[in-house]
Structure formats: structure tokens, C-alpha cells
Amino acid sequence: MSKRTISGQSCPIAKALCNFGDQWTLLIARDLMNGVSTFEGFQRSLKMSRNLLTQRLRAMELDGIIKRVIPPARKRAEYKPTQKCWDLLKTMISIIKWSEKWMPDVEGGKLEAVDQNGKEIALELIGSDKKIINEFSDISFKMS
Amino acid sequence: MSKRTISGQSCPIAKALCNFGDQWTLLIARDLMNGVSTFEGFQRSLKMSRNLLTQRLRAMELDGIIKRVIPPARKRAEYKPTQKCWDLLKTMISIIKWSEKWMPDVEGGKLEAVDQNGKEIALELIGSDKKIINEFSDISFKMS
């Protein structure tokens, strides 16, 4: 699918997928949120080629998802997540939960989002009555 | 990026993106949840070629995201979302919210997930103290 085709649609899902639909973006964002900040750090974690990683970091900087800074005492650039990157957190947690339910990996580890006490964070749908919604089939999408 | 490369990683984000990282999957899932059930219905909504739509529907059926049924009184197949599809709802709502915040479309409409009363549903991170978390920078990912 060409990016042009999908970005022509006004659906916010279609638009967002144009911005972080490239799978690497979310994996780099995950590392950023975990404190990885250097080119070498991302490369070690993601096993990407230098060329591809350079391209992705540049695109994410242009998109405002990361900021690139060169600390005074160092020569090497460091990368920091912006608010736009942190705001991908709910998307990432929802993907982790979906994956663990539907593609469980008996040998692999468990990835959790944790708060400052090291306790797992839950992601819940809250209805207009302020209660947690566990039955999804009453939900629909409304375009207004 | 080849799907093989990323599926070799055990991170649940990487695995899930292999399954619905193709942007069409989430757009078809959105239509399914809104009651679109026929080939022609998806085609009208998504403006996809017949070939591509056929491929995507078949892949989603194999992945267990949709089920294909032929109602007794009709000749034409209908498509229904499975629980695996409904479980993409939090991911979709989080993407909609991110998109509206960071890629606002002044001319476009607003897409909302609504409950049976037609009221908008919220998606919230809940910490170990049962309170809603609004400050994300204290959150990290832990692999266990």
C-alpha cells in the first residue's frame, strides 16, 4: 500500500499509521522510553543496519517523535523521547497485552509497563458511567 | 524491513506488528466493528483494489482475526470480527487519540469510540494504587 493512498483518507487511524506504521518506530520508541539514548544503544538492541537506523532516527526527528541533542561534554548525539513519543505509550501497552494474549511465547520473557514502584500498569476502557468496560461488543465507532 | 527479521525477535510489540502491522488490517477491523460485513462494503469504505482486499481478508481469516460465514439464505460470504479482532479495540482507540492530538485535521471529522449510550469511551492507564496515571515519564518497560 502506498503511503499516499492511505494518507489521503481522513480517518485518524489511517493518518497515524502513516506516521508510526513503520514497525521500527514503535520499537525505537520502546527503547527510548527505557532510557536507550545512543545510536550504538539502539543498534545493539534492535540489530538494525546502520543505514536503516540512521534513516529511521532522522524521520522520527522530523516527525517530532524524538529530539536529538549533543551534550556539551560529549561529541556524540543523544536521542530523547518527546511528549509525542510518550503519548505512544497507551498504544504500546495495548499492543503488548494483545500480543501476550493472542501470540503467547512460552519461552520468551514477559514485557510489562511498570510504574515507579515497579508494579504493572493496567490499561482500561472507561465508559460514560466511569466504570471499566470489559465487554467490547457494545462499543462502536462514530464519525462526527 | 523483512517480516522474518522482526518476527525473530521475542518482544511482544515486534510480534504483534508482524500480525497487524499491515495498515489495512486495522482499517478493516475498524469497519468490521462498525458492522461492515461484505466484500463490497469494505471496498466501498476503503477504496482498495479487489485483489488486495481479497488477500487481506484471507490473511486475516488465517490469522483468526475475522471469521467468514455464508448465511443459509444467501450466496455471498459475510465477515464477522472474532474476539481476537475485538481485542484490538484498545490499540485502535489509543491510535485515534494520538492522531487527534498530534495530527489534528481541522476539516476532517472526529472519530470516537462510543458505548451503547452513544457516549465517548476513555482509555486510561491505571497504576498499582488504582488511580489514573497522567504523567508518563515515571513509567518504564520491564522484561521479566
PDB file of C-alpha atoms in Angstrom:
ATOM      1  CA  MET A   1       0.000   0.000   0.000  1.00  0.00           C
ATOM      2  CA  SER A   2       1.402   3.366  -0.893  1.00  0.00           C
ATOM      3  CA  LYS A   3       1.576   5.860   1.950  1.00  0.00           C
ATOM      4  CA  ARG A   4      -0.056   8.386  -0.358  1.00  0.00           C
ATOM      5  CA  THR A   5      -3.181   6.301  -0.745  1.00  0.00           C
ATOM      6  CA  ILE A   6      -3.706   5.902   2.953  1.00  0.00           C
ATOM      7  CA  SER A   7      -2.793   9.451   3.944  1.00  0.00           C
ATOM      8  CA  GLY A   8      -5.468  10.734   1.590  1.00  0.00           C
ATOM      9  CA  GLN A   9      -8.056   9.253   3.938  1.00  0.00           C
ATOM     10  CA  SER A  10      -9.235  11.453   6.759  1.00  0.00           C
ATOM     11  CA  CYS A  11      -9.640   8.607   9.294  1.00  0.00           C
ATOM     12  CA  PRO A  12      -7.309   9.299  12.261  1.00  0.00           C
ATOM     13  CA  ILE A  13      -6.260   5.620  12.346  1.00  0.00           C
ATOM     14  CA  ALA A  14      -5.124   5.830   8.727  1.00  0.00           C
ATOM     15  CA  LYS A  15      -3.248   9.070   9.374  1.00  0.00           C
ATOM     16  CA  ALA A  16      -1.450   7.797  12.464  1.00  0.00           C
ATOM     17  CA  LEU A  17      -0.399   4.567  10.755  1.00  0.00           C
ATOM     18  CA  CYS A  18       1.322   6.726   8.154  1.00  0.00           C
ATOM     19  CA  ASN A  19       3.343   8.270  10.956  1.00  0.00           C
ATOM     20  CA  PHE A  20       4.311   5.222  13.015  1.00  0.00           C
ATOM     21  CA  GLY A  21       3.072   2.352  10.857  1.00  0.00           C
ATOM     22  CA  ASP A  22       6.697   1.590  10.074  1.00  0.00           C
ATOM     23  CA  GLN A  23       7.310  -1.115  12.636  1.00  0.00           C
ATOM     24  CA  TRP A  24      10.711   0.203  13.661  1.00  0.00           C
ATOM     25  CA  THR A  25       9.245   3.436  15.010  1.00  0.00           C
ATOM     26  CA  LEU A  26       7.470   1.705  17.914  1.00  0.00           C
ATOM     27  CA  LEU A  27      10.499  -0.470  18.678  1.00  0.00           C
ATOM     28  CA  ILE A  28      12.794   2.567  18.781  1.00  0.00           C
ATOM     29  CA  ALA A  29      10.180   4.376  20.928  1.00  0.00           C
ATOM     30  CA  ARG A  30      10.135   1.412  23.350  1.00  0.00           C
ATOM     31  CA  ASP A  31      13.928   1.631  23.724  1.00  0.00           C
ATOM     32  CA  LEU A  32      13.830   5.428  24.135  1.00  0.00           C
ATOM     33  CA  MET A  33      11.292   5.138  26.955  1.00  0.00           C
ATOM     34  CA  ASN A  34      13.586   2.624  28.595  1.00  0.00           C
ATOM     35  CA  GLY A  35      16.482   5.054  28.583  1.00  0.00           C
ATOM     36  CA  VAL A  36      18.387   3.928  25.480  1.00  0.00           C
ATOM     37  CA  SER A  37      19.744   7.172  24.050  1.00  0.00           C
ATOM     38  CA  THR A  38      22.648   6.480  21.729  1.00  0.00           C
ATOM     39  CA  PHE A  39      22.941   5.240  18.158  1.00  0.00           C
ATOM     40  CA  GLU A  40      25.017   2.292  19.373  1.00  0.00           C
ATOM     41  CA  GLY A  41      22.454   1.503  22.053  1.00  0.00           C
ATOM     42  CA  PHE A  42      19.619   1.239  19.514  1.00  0.00           C
ATOM     43  CA  GLN A  43      21.791  -0.802  17.190  1.00  0.00           C
ATOM     44  CA  ARG A  44      22.683  -3.257  19.948  1.00  0.00           C
ATOM     45  CA  SER A  45      19.073  -3.626  20.983  1.00  0.00           C
ATOM     46  CA  LEU A  46      17.424  -3.780  17.569  1.00  0.00           C
ATOM     47  CA  LYS A  47      20.126  -5.381  15.383  1.00  0.00           C
ATOM     48  CA  MET A  48      19.328  -2.894  12.605  1.00  0.00           C
ATOM     49  CA  SER A  49      21.768  -1.906   9.871  1.00  0.00           C
ATOM     50  CA  ARG A  50      23.465   1.460  10.426  1.00  0.00           C
ATOM     51  CA  ASN A  51      21.841   2.871   7.275  1.00  0.00           C
ATOM     52  CA  LEU A  52      18.312   1.897   8.221  1.00  0.00           C
ATOM     53  CA  LEU A  53      18.733   3.103  11.818  1.00  0.00           C
ATOM     54  CA  THR A  54      20.109   6.453  10.591  1.00  0.00           C
ATOM     55  CA  GLN A  55      17.099   6.841   8.279  1.00  0.00           C
ATOM     56  CA  ARG A  56      14.558   5.948  10.951  1.00  0.00           C
ATOM     57  CA  LEU A  57      16.090   8.256  13.603  1.00  0.00           C
ATOM     58  CA  ARG A  58      16.115  11.128  11.118  1.00  0.00           C
ATOM     59  CA  ALA A  59      12.483  10.510  10.134  1.00  0.00           C
ATOM     60  CA  MET A  60      11.429  10.329  13.790  1.00  0.00           C
ATOM     61  CA  GLU A  61      13.264  13.604  14.493  1.00  0.00           C
ATOM     62  CA  LEU A  62      11.478  15.283  11.549  1.00  0.00           C
ATOM     63  CA  ASP A  63       8.168  13.875  12.804  1.00  0.00           C
ATOM     64  CA  GLY A  64       8.863  15.343  16.268  1.00  0.00           C
ATOM     65  CA  ILE A  65       8.870  11.955  17.996  1.00  0.00           C
ATOM     66  CA  ILE A  66      12.471  12.250  19.190  1.00  0.00           C
ATOM     67  CA  LYS A  67      14.811  15.111  19.837  1.00  0.00           C
ATOM     68  CA  ARG A  68      18.493  14.887  19.040  1.00  0.00           C
ATOM     69  CA  VAL A  69      20.876  16.671  21.413  1.00  0.00           C
ATOM     70  CA  ILE A  70      24.654  16.847  21.647  1.00  0.00           C
ATOM     71  CA  PRO A  71      25.607  17.127  25.330  1.00  0.00           C
ATOM     72  CA  PRO A  72      28.315  19.809  25.956  1.00  0.00           C
ATOM     73  CA  ALA A  73      30.862  17.385  27.391  1.00  0.00           C
ATOM     74  CA  ARG A  74      30.449  14.834  24.618  1.00  0.00           C
ATOM     75  CA  LYS A  75      30.810  14.685  20.873  1.00  0.00           C
ATOM     76  CA  ARG A  76      28.141  12.103  20.222  1.00  0.00           C
ATOM     77  CA  ALA A  77      24.482  12.853  19.726  1.00  0.00           C
ATOM     78  CA  GLU A  78      21.926  11.557  22.181  1.00  0.00           C
ATOM     79  CA  TYR A  79      18.259  10.941  21.492  1.00  0.00           C
ATOM     80  CA  LYS A  80      15.409  11.738  23.880  1.00  0.00           C
ATOM     81  CA  PRO A  81      11.701  10.932  23.620  1.00  0.00           C
ATOM     82  CA  THR A  82       9.374  13.933  23.169  1.00  0.00           C
ATOM     83  CA  GLN A  83       5.828  14.173  24.554  1.00  0.00           C
ATOM     84  CA  LYS A  84       4.620  12.939  21.148  1.00  0.00           C
ATOM     85  CA  CYS A  85       6.698   9.814  21.764  1.00  0.00           C
ATOM     86  CA  TRP A  86       5.475   9.331  25.359  1.00  0.00           C
ATOM     87  CA  ASP A  87       1.935   9.639  24.056  1.00  0.00           C
ATOM     88  CA  LEU A  88       2.500   6.396  22.131  1.00  0.00           C
ATOM     89  CA  LEU A  89       2.625   4.591  25.491  1.00  0.00           C
ATOM     90  CA  LYS A  90      -1.030   3.512  25.543  1.00  0.00           C
ATOM     91  CA  THR A  91      -0.695   2.177  22.005  1.00  0.00           C
ATOM     92  CA  MET A  92       2.404   0.224  23.012  1.00  0.00           C
ATOM     93  CA  ILE A  93       0.871  -1.234  26.173  1.00  0.00           C
ATOM     94  CA  SER A  94      -2.270  -2.253  24.269  1.00  0.00           C
ATOM     95  CA  ILE A  95      -0.126  -3.996  21.641  1.00  0.00           C
ATOM     96  CA  ILE A  96       1.896  -5.806  24.343  1.00  0.00           C
ATOM     97  CA  LYS A  97      -1.289  -7.065  26.040  1.00  0.00           C
ATOM     98  CA  TRP A  98      -2.821  -8.180  22.741  1.00  0.00           C
ATOM     99  CA  SER A  99       0.332  -9.981  21.771  1.00  0.00           C
ATOM    100  CA  GLU A 100       0.652 -11.797  25.091  1.00  0.00           C
ATOM    101  CA  LYS A 101      -2.954 -12.973  24.862  1.00  0.00           C
ATOM    102  CA  TRP A 102      -3.025 -13.988  21.200  1.00  0.00           C
ATOM    103  CA  MET A 103       0.579 -14.829  20.370  1.00  0.00           C
ATOM    104  CA  PRO A 104       1.909 -16.167  23.681  1.00  0.00           C
ATOM    105  CA  ASP A 105       5.558 -17.107  23.726  1.00  0.00           C
ATOM    106  CA  VAL A 106       6.125 -19.848  26.268  1.00  0.00           C
ATOM    107  CA  GLU A 107       9.893 -19.500  26.063  1.00  0.00           C
ATOM    108  CA  GLY A 108      10.084 -15.730  25.763  1.00  0.00           C
ATOM    109  CA  GLY A 109      10.040 -13.283  28.633  1.00  0.00           C
ATOM    110  CA  LYS A 110       7.146 -11.091  29.663  1.00  0.00           C
ATOM    111  CA  LEU A 111       7.283  -7.384  28.831  1.00  0.00           C
ATOM    112  CA  GLU A 112       5.433  -5.171  31.296  1.00  0.00           C
ATOM    113  CA  ALA A 113       4.907  -1.442  31.640  1.00  0.00           C
ATOM    114  CA  VAL A 114       5.576  -0.640  35.288  1.00  0.00           C
ATOM    115  CA  ASP A 115       5.097   2.425  37.458  1.00  0.00           C
ATOM    116  CA  GLN A 116       7.744   3.962  39.695  1.00  0.00           C
ATOM    117  CA  ASN A 117       7.093   1.271  42.323  1.00  0.00           C
ATOM    118  CA  GLY A 118       7.863  -1.431  39.768  1.00  0.00           C
ATOM    119  CA  LYS A 119       4.208  -2.543  39.708  1.00  0.00           C
ATOM    120  CA  GLU A 120       2.448  -3.357  36.461  1.00  0.00           C
ATOM    121  CA  ILE A 121       0.215  -0.704  34.915  1.00  0.00           C
ATOM    122  CA  ALA A 122      -3.232  -1.596  33.571  1.00  0.00           C
ATOM    123  CA  LEU A 123      -4.872  -0.061  30.510  1.00  0.00           C
ATOM    124  CA  GLU A 124      -8.658   0.109  30.826  1.00  0.00           C
ATOM    125  CA  LEU A 125     -11.617   1.355  28.818  1.00  0.00           C
ATOM    126  CA  ILE A 126     -13.819   3.594  30.964  1.00  0.00           C
ATOM    127  CA  GLY A 127     -17.455   4.102  29.965  1.00  0.00           C
ATOM    128  CA  SER A 128     -19.630   7.171  30.494  1.00  0.00           C
ATOM    129  CA  ASP A 129     -20.708   5.691  33.866  1.00  0.00           C
ATOM    130  CA  LYS A 130     -16.993   5.804  34.964  1.00  0.00           C
ATOM    131  CA  LYS A 131     -16.886   2.008  35.180  1.00  0.00           C
ATOM    132  CA  ILE A 132     -14.333  -0.246  33.486  1.00  0.00           C
ATOM    133  CA  ILE A 133     -15.713  -1.827  30.296  1.00  0.00           C
ATOM    134  CA  ASN A 134     -14.877  -5.487  29.843  1.00  0.00           C
ATOM    135  CA  GLU A 135     -17.431  -6.416  27.185  1.00  0.00           C
ATOM    136  CA  PHE A 136     -16.429  -4.828  23.915  1.00  0.00           C
ATOM    137  CA  SER A 137     -19.252  -5.796  21.590  1.00  0.00           C
ATOM    138  CA  ASP A 138     -21.449  -2.882  22.707  1.00  0.00           C
ATOM    139  CA  ILE A 139     -18.805  -0.457  21.501  1.00  0.00           C
ATOM    140  CA  SER A 140     -18.871   1.151  18.082  1.00  0.00           C
ATOM    141  CA  PHE A 141     -17.088   3.916  16.249  1.00  0.00           C
ATOM    142  CA  LYS A 142     -18.890   7.151  15.479  1.00  0.00           C
ATOM    143  CA  MET A 143     -17.626   9.690  12.967  1.00  0.00           C
ATOM    144  CA  SER A 144     -18.904  13.157  13.784  1.00  0.00           C
TER     145      SER A 144
ATOM    146  CA  MET B   1      12.219  -4.469   6.982  1.00  0.00           C
ATOM    147  CA  SER B   2      11.559  -8.116   6.285  1.00  0.00           C
ATOM    148  CA  LYS B   3       8.852  -9.696   8.414  1.00  0.00           C
ATOM    149  CA  ARG B   4      11.263 -12.534   9.084  1.00  0.00           C
ATOM    150  CA  THR B   5      13.759 -10.245  10.784  1.00  0.00           C
ATOM    151  CA  ILE B   6      11.259  -8.743  13.127  1.00  0.00           C
ATOM    152  CA  SER B   7       9.387 -11.949  13.924  1.00  0.00           C
ATOM    153  CA  GLY B   8      12.656 -13.473  15.089  1.00  0.00           C
ATOM    154  CA  GLN B   9      12.588 -11.041  17.993  1.00  0.00           C
ATOM    155  CA  SER B  10      10.771 -12.169  21.107  1.00  0.00           C
ATOM    156  CA  CYS B  11       9.475  -8.700  22.048  1.00  0.00           C
ATOM    157  CA  PRO B  12       5.656  -8.838  22.050  1.00  0.00           C
ATOM    158  CA  ILE B  13       5.472  -5.471  20.271  1.00  0.00           C
ATOM    159  CA  ALA B  14       7.592  -6.838  17.425  1.00  0.00           C
ATOM    160  CA  LYS B  15       5.497  -9.995  17.198  1.00  0.00           C
ATOM    161  CA  ALA B  16       2.168  -8.177  17.152  1.00  0.00           C
ATOM    162  CA  LEU B  17       3.331  -5.731  14.492  1.00  0.00           C
ATOM    163  CA  CYS B  18       4.027  -8.741  12.297  1.00  0.00           C
ATOM    164  CA  ASN B  19       0.374  -9.702  12.687  1.00  0.00           C
ATOM    165  CA  PHE B  20      -1.385  -6.380  12.216  1.00  0.00           C
ATOM    166  CA  GLY B  21       1.463  -4.082  11.186  1.00  0.00           C
ATOM    167  CA  ASP B  22      -0.003  -4.075   7.691  1.00  0.00           C
ATOM    168  CA  GLN B  23      -2.010  -0.898   7.893  1.00  0.00           C
ATOM    169  CA  TRP B  24      -5.043  -2.346   6.147  1.00  0.00           C
ATOM    170  CA  THR B  25      -5.666  -4.829   8.962  1.00  0.00           C
ATOM    171  CA  LEU B  26      -6.638  -2.122  11.467  1.00  0.00           C
ATOM    172  CA  LEU B  27      -8.763  -0.286   8.913  1.00  0.00           C
ATOM    173  CA  ILE B  28     -10.652  -3.479   8.020  1.00  0.00           C
ATOM    174  CA  ALA B  29     -11.022  -4.214  11.758  1.00  0.00           C
ATOM    175  CA  ARG B  30     -12.474  -0.726  12.307  1.00  0.00           C
ATOM    176  CA  ASP B  31     -15.086  -1.370   9.593  1.00  0.00           C
ATOM    177  CA  LEU B  32     -15.883  -4.858  10.963  1.00  0.00           C
ATOM    178  CA  MET B  33     -16.523  -3.422  14.432  1.00  0.00           C
ATOM    179  CA  ASN B  34     -18.852  -0.904  12.825  1.00  0.00           C
ATOM    180  CA  GLY B  35     -20.919  -3.626  11.235  1.00  0.00           C
ATOM    181  CA  VAL B  36     -19.483  -3.707   7.710  1.00  0.00           C
ATOM    182  CA  SER B  37     -19.614  -7.376   6.761  1.00  0.00           C
ATOM    183  CA  THR B  38     -19.456  -7.778   2.991  1.00  0.00           C
ATOM    184  CA  PHE B  39     -16.664  -7.627   0.444  1.00  0.00           C
ATOM    185  CA  GLU B  40     -18.453  -4.793  -1.342  1.00  0.00           C
ATOM    186  CA  GLY B  41     -18.905  -2.935   1.941  1.00  0.00           C
ATOM    187  CA  PHE B  42     -15.158  -2.977   2.679  1.00  0.00           C
ATOM    188  CA  GLN B  43     -14.377  -1.990  -0.866  1.00  0.00           C
ATOM    189  CA  ARG B  44     -16.740   0.981  -0.742  1.00  0.00           C
ATOM    190  CA  SER B  45     -15.325   2.130   2.576  1.00  0.00           C
ATOM    191  CA  LEU B  46     -11.625   1.553   1.923  1.00  0.00           C
ATOM    192  CA  LYS B  47     -11.319   2.089  -1.841  1.00  0.00           C
ATOM    193  CA  MET B  48      -8.979  -0.921  -2.070  1.00  0.00           C
ATOM    194  CA  SER B  49      -8.460  -2.973  -5.207  1.00  0.00           C
ATOM    195  CA  ARG B  50     -10.380  -6.270  -5.285  1.00  0.00           C
ATOM    196  CA  ASN B  51      -7.127  -8.238  -5.369  1.00  0.00           C
ATOM    197  CA  LEU B  52      -5.605  -6.543  -2.349  1.00  0.00           C
ATOM    198  CA  LEU B  53      -8.837  -6.753  -0.352  1.00  0.00           C
ATOM    199  CA  THR B  54      -9.165 -10.467  -1.167  1.00  0.00           C
ATOM    200  CA  GLN B  55      -5.596 -11.040   0.031  1.00  0.00           C
ATOM    201  CA  ARG B  56      -6.044  -9.097   3.245  1.00  0.00           C
ATOM    202  CA  LEU B  57      -9.351 -10.760   4.144  1.00  0.00           C
ATOM    203  CA  ARG B  58      -7.830 -14.191   3.539  1.00  0.00           C
ATOM    204  CA  ALA B  59      -4.781 -13.358   5.675  1.00  0.00           C
ATOM    205  CA  MET B  60      -6.988 -12.024   8.487  1.00  0.00           C
ATOM    206  CA  GLU B  61      -9.098 -15.194   8.342  1.00  0.00           C
ATOM    207  CA  LEU B  62      -5.957 -17.362   8.580  1.00  0.00           C
ATOM    208  CA  ASP B  63      -4.737 -15.198  11.486  1.00  0.00           C
ATOM    209  CA  GLY B  64      -8.079 -15.732  13.262  1.00  0.00           C
ATOM    210  CA  ILE B  65      -8.974 -12.036  13.280  1.00  0.00           C
ATOM    211  CA  ILE B  66     -12.119 -12.500  11.191  1.00  0.00           C
ATOM    212  CA  LYS B  67     -14.425 -15.394  10.507  1.00  0.00           C
ATOM    213  CA  ARG B  68     -16.017 -15.930   7.107  1.00  0.00           C
ATOM    214  CA  VAL B  69     -19.543 -17.296   7.051  1.00  0.00           C
ATOM    215  CA  ILE B  70     -22.037 -17.945   4.269  1.00  0.00           C
ATOM    216  CA  PRO B  71     -25.551 -17.309   5.642  1.00  0.00           C
ATOM    217  CA  PRO B  72     -28.012 -20.078   4.602  1.00  0.00           C
ATOM    218  CA  ALA B  73     -30.363 -17.755   2.752  1.00  0.00           C
ATOM    219  CA  ARG B  74     -27.593 -16.031   0.814  1.00  0.00           C
ATOM    220  CA  LYS B  75     -24.862 -16.962  -1.596  1.00  0.00           C
ATOM    221  CA  ARG B  76     -22.370 -14.312  -0.585  1.00  0.00           C
ATOM    222  CA  ALA B  77     -19.880 -14.649   2.219  1.00  0.00           C
ATOM    223  CA  GLU B  78     -20.085 -12.366   5.232  1.00  0.00           C
ATOM    224  CA  TYR B  79     -17.252 -11.451   7.556  1.00  0.00           C
ATOM    225  CA  LYS B  80     -17.519 -11.133  11.334  1.00  0.00           C
ATOM    226  CA  PRO B  81     -14.952  -9.898  13.872  1.00  0.00           C
ATOM    227  CA  THR B  82     -13.611 -12.547  16.290  1.00  0.00           C
ATOM    228  CA  GLN B  83     -12.614 -11.900  19.914  1.00  0.00           C
ATOM    229  CA  LYS B  84      -9.023 -11.506  18.632  1.00  0.00           C
ATOM    230  CA  CYS B  85     -10.338  -8.657  16.458  1.00  0.00           C
ATOM    231  CA  TRP B  86     -12.347  -7.034  19.291  1.00  0.00           C
ATOM    232  CA  ASP B  87      -9.223  -7.175  21.443  1.00  0.00           C
ATOM    233  CA  LEU B  88      -7.588  -4.720  19.021  1.00  0.00           C
ATOM    234  CA  LEU B  89     -10.043  -2.091  20.276  1.00  0.00           C
ATOM    235  CA  LYS B  90      -7.731  -0.530  22.875  1.00  0.00           C
ATOM    236  CA  THR B  91      -4.971  -0.293  20.277  1.00  0.00           C
ATOM    237  CA  MET B  92      -7.351   1.393  17.856  1.00  0.00           C
ATOM    238  CA  ILE B  93      -8.703   3.880  20.413  1.00  0.00           C
ATOM    239  CA  SER B  94      -5.171   4.767  21.537  1.00  0.00           C
ATOM    240  CA  ILE B  95      -4.170   5.391  17.919  1.00  0.00           C
ATOM    241  CA  ILE B  96      -7.254   7.575  17.316  1.00  0.00           C
ATOM    242  CA  LYS B  97      -6.485   9.693  20.406  1.00  0.00           C
ATOM    243  CA  TRP B  98      -2.804  10.051  19.472  1.00  0.00           C
ATOM    244  CA  SER B  99      -3.707  11.044  15.949  1.00  0.00           C
ATOM    245  CA  GLU B 100      -6.251  13.652  17.046  1.00  0.00           C
ATOM    246  CA  LYS B 101      -3.727  15.210  19.433  1.00  0.00           C
ATOM    247  CA  TRP B 102      -0.677  15.183  17.173  1.00  0.00           C
ATOM    248  CA  MET B 103      -2.082  15.223  13.642  1.00  0.00           C
ATOM    249  CA  PRO B 104      -5.286  17.241  14.065  1.00  0.00           C
ATOM    250  CA  ASP B 105      -7.386  17.633  10.951  1.00  0.00           C
ATOM    251  CA  VAL B 106      -9.363  20.840  11.153  1.00  0.00           C
ATOM    252  CA  GLU B 107     -11.502  19.909   8.180  1.00  0.00           C
ATOM    253  CA  GLY B 108     -11.898  16.204   8.913  1.00  0.00           C
ATOM    254  CA  GLY B 109     -14.482  14.690  11.211  1.00  0.00           C
ATOM    255  CA  LYS B 110     -13.868  13.299  14.677  1.00  0.00           C
ATOM    256  CA  LEU B 111     -13.821   9.535  15.131  1.00  0.00           C
ATOM    257  CA  GLU B 112     -14.931   8.389  18.596  1.00  0.00           C
ATOM    258  CA  ALA B 113     -15.406   5.019  20.220  1.00  0.00           C
ATOM    259  CA  VAL B 114     -18.787   5.177  21.938  1.00  0.00           C
ATOM    260  CA  ASP B 115     -20.633   2.923  24.369  1.00  0.00           C
ATOM    261  CA  GLN B 116     -24.207   1.732  23.945  1.00  0.00           C
ATOM    262  CA  ASN B 117     -25.482   5.098  25.183  1.00  0.00           C
ATOM    263  CA  GLY B 118     -23.572   6.843  22.393  1.00  0.00           C
ATOM    264  CA  LYS B 119     -21.163   8.395  24.923  1.00  0.00           C
ATOM    265  CA  GLU B 120     -17.433   8.539  24.283  1.00  0.00           C
ATOM    266  CA  ILE B 121     -15.247   5.904  25.923  1.00  0.00           C
ATOM    267  CA  ALA B 122     -11.983   6.857  27.632  1.00  0.00           C
ATOM    268  CA  LEU B 123      -8.802   4.784  27.653  1.00  0.00           C
ATOM    269  CA  GLU B 124      -6.809   5.236  30.861  1.00  0.00           C
ATOM    270  CA  LEU B 125      -3.611   3.915  32.409  1.00  0.00           C
ATOM    271  CA  ILE B 126      -4.283   2.698  35.947  1.00  0.00           C
ATOM    272  CA  GLY B 127      -1.377   2.452  38.400  1.00  0.00           C
ATOM    273  CA  SER B 128      -0.910  -0.004  41.243  1.00  0.00           C
ATOM    274  CA  ASP B 129      -2.727   2.478  43.542  1.00  0.00           C
ATOM    275  CA  LYS B 130      -5.823   2.151  41.254  1.00  0.00           C
ATOM    276  CA  LYS B 131      -5.502   5.799  40.244  1.00  0.00           C
ATOM    277  CA  ILE B 132      -5.404   7.109  36.674  1.00  0.00           C
ATOM    278  CA  ILE B 133      -1.853   7.924  35.559  1.00  0.00           C
ATOM    279  CA  ASN B 134      -1.481  11.173  33.624  1.00  0.00           C
ATOM    280  CA  GLU B 135       2.273  11.663  33.903  1.00  0.00           C
ATOM    281  CA  PHE B 136       4.012   9.108  31.750  1.00  0.00           C
ATOM    282  CA  SER B 137       7.679   9.758  32.406  1.00  0.00           C
ATOM    283  CA  ASP B 138       7.720   7.624  35.571  1.00  0.00           C
ATOM    284  CA  ILE B 139       6.726   4.596  33.503  1.00  0.00           C
ATOM    285  CA  SER B 140       9.223   2.123  32.114  1.00  0.00           C
ATOM    286  CA  PHE B 141       9.191  -1.271  30.446  1.00  0.00           C
ATOM    287  CA  LYS B 142      10.416  -4.293  32.352  1.00  0.00           C
ATOM    288  CA  MET B 143      11.276  -7.586  30.661  1.00  0.00           C
ATOM    289  CA  SER B 144      10.888 -10.474  33.082  1.00  0.00           C
TER     290      SER B 144
END
